[in-house]
Amino acid sequence: MIVLGVESSCDETGLALYDTQRGLLAHALHSQIAMHREYGGVVPELASRDHVRRTLPLLNEVMQKATIQKQDIDAIAYTQGPGLAGALLVGASFACGLGMALNKPVLGVHHLEGHLLSPLLASQPPEFPFIALLVSGGHTQLMRVDGIGAYQLLGETLDDAAGEAFDKSAKLLGLPYPGGPEISRLAEFGNPGDFTFPRPMLHSKDLNFSFSGLKTAVLTVIKNQTANICEQNKADIARGFVDALVDVLVAKCLTAMKESGLKRLVIAGGVGANRQLRAALNAVAAKRRFQVYYPELEFCTDNGAMIAFAGAMRLKKNPAAATRDYGFNVRPRWPLHELSAA
Ligand code: ATP
Ligand code: MG
Ligand code: FE
């Protein structure tokens, strides 16, 4: 079965073809980062318009790469939510229009399920069950995953997401959007311990997170600098910030591993690309004898491959999950726990 995946929830247009027999056939991505950078964040209307421009050329690109015909597609999966309403509508209308033209069934996919399952696209995928840390631009959640659609929320952020904390703190340091990778790179040159930031909820005895205070702490430090902040200063602040955030993420993962007794930890979402987080997790995993799994770097942030894959997994379990009813609705807000089991 060949599934076309269409992702357009935010500022990446991603298309991909996944074959349940042969694996990922092709994927193509256009990131709008450069376009939004001058505004310091994603401008929803610009995002929607750009998805309109990019979708069809990207479809042609994946068709060519995979050397298949449109009629070879068995189903079309699109991101139904959560995300920006206008951006989601572009992908949904594209998928349903194409489905209608080709007479192929379509299904809406939950964007976070896409992220959550993206590590299964790697060459050595984890087996179920596992603990998953989903750390993206809009979400920070710990979950127990027993199979496709069997997700139990163990804890989540009470305010900002980890990626959001990265982006907001980076902005305070004058770094361009999106700040996550930028602040991470800068932190490599910083001295550990020159700035110590709070570890929010480290001892809260649950698996929840809170990151908005961390951003405020960065702001306070910057305001308290009497002289102009030099580059080394910035790097030291970046280092203090990254160390604090990584400490909390790692500690909560450890607690979840201990409490569940499971031996596999899976990281998903954009912040999963962070090298300091990966290094720290690899170190504790070796010590505590559990395995950590990551998505391929290119599949940490938004992409079409994870949507094609999540759609294919849903359809494998239940072929009736896709429909030839081409009326669609998107769900800009859609908590993962409201997603029905496969
Ligand atoms: P959501 O999936 O929750 O709707 P999103 O799609 O915007 O949000 P992703 O695409 O998964 O989120 O990830 C983007 C986020 O990941 C941004 O906040 C970005 O700064 C962060 N990020 C990407 N690479 C890194 C990195 N190397 N270090 C830290 N953060 C990073
Ligand atoms: Mg993005
Ligand atoms: Fe995402």
PDB file of C-alpha atoms and ligand atoms in Angstrom, residues 7 9-10 12 111-112 115 136-139 269-270 300-303 306, ligand 3:
ATOM      1  CA  GLU A   7       1.985  18.239   5.958  1.00  0.00           C
ATOM      2  CA  SER A   9       0.319  22.672   9.813  1.00  0.00           C
ATOM      3  CA  CYS A  10       2.755  25.526  10.296  1.00  0.00           C
ATOM      4  CA  GLU A  12       6.855  23.714   6.467  1.00  0.00           C
ATOM      5  CA  HIS A 111       0.281  16.073  13.632  1.00  0.00           C
ATOM      6  CA  LEU A 112       1.604  14.937  17.024  1.00  0.00           C
ATOM      7  CA  HIS A 115       5.962  13.376  15.358  1.00  0.00           C
ATOM      8  CA  SER A 136       8.364  20.405  19.689  1.00  0.00           C
ATOM      9  CA  GLY A 137       7.631  24.065  19.096  1.00  0.00           C
ATOM     10  CA  GLY A 138       4.158  23.811  20.589  1.00  0.00           C
ATOM     11  CA  HIS A 139       4.265  20.750  22.847  1.00  0.00           C
ATOM     12  CA  GLY A 269       9.827  16.707  17.744  1.00  0.00           C
ATOM     13  CA  GLY A 270      12.100  19.570  16.738  1.00  0.00           C
ATOM     14  CA  CYS A 300      12.711  15.882  13.898  1.00  0.00           C
ATOM     15  CA  THR A 301      11.020  19.056  12.670  1.00  0.00           C
ATOM     16  CA  ASP A 302       7.879  19.065  10.516  1.00  0.00           C
ATOM     17  CA  ASN A 303       7.907  16.911   7.399  1.00  0.00           C
ATOM     18  CA  MET A 306       5.915  11.328   9.309  1.00  0.00           C
TER      19      MET A 306
HETATM   20 FE    FE B   3       5.462  19.898  14.503  1.00  0.00          FE
END
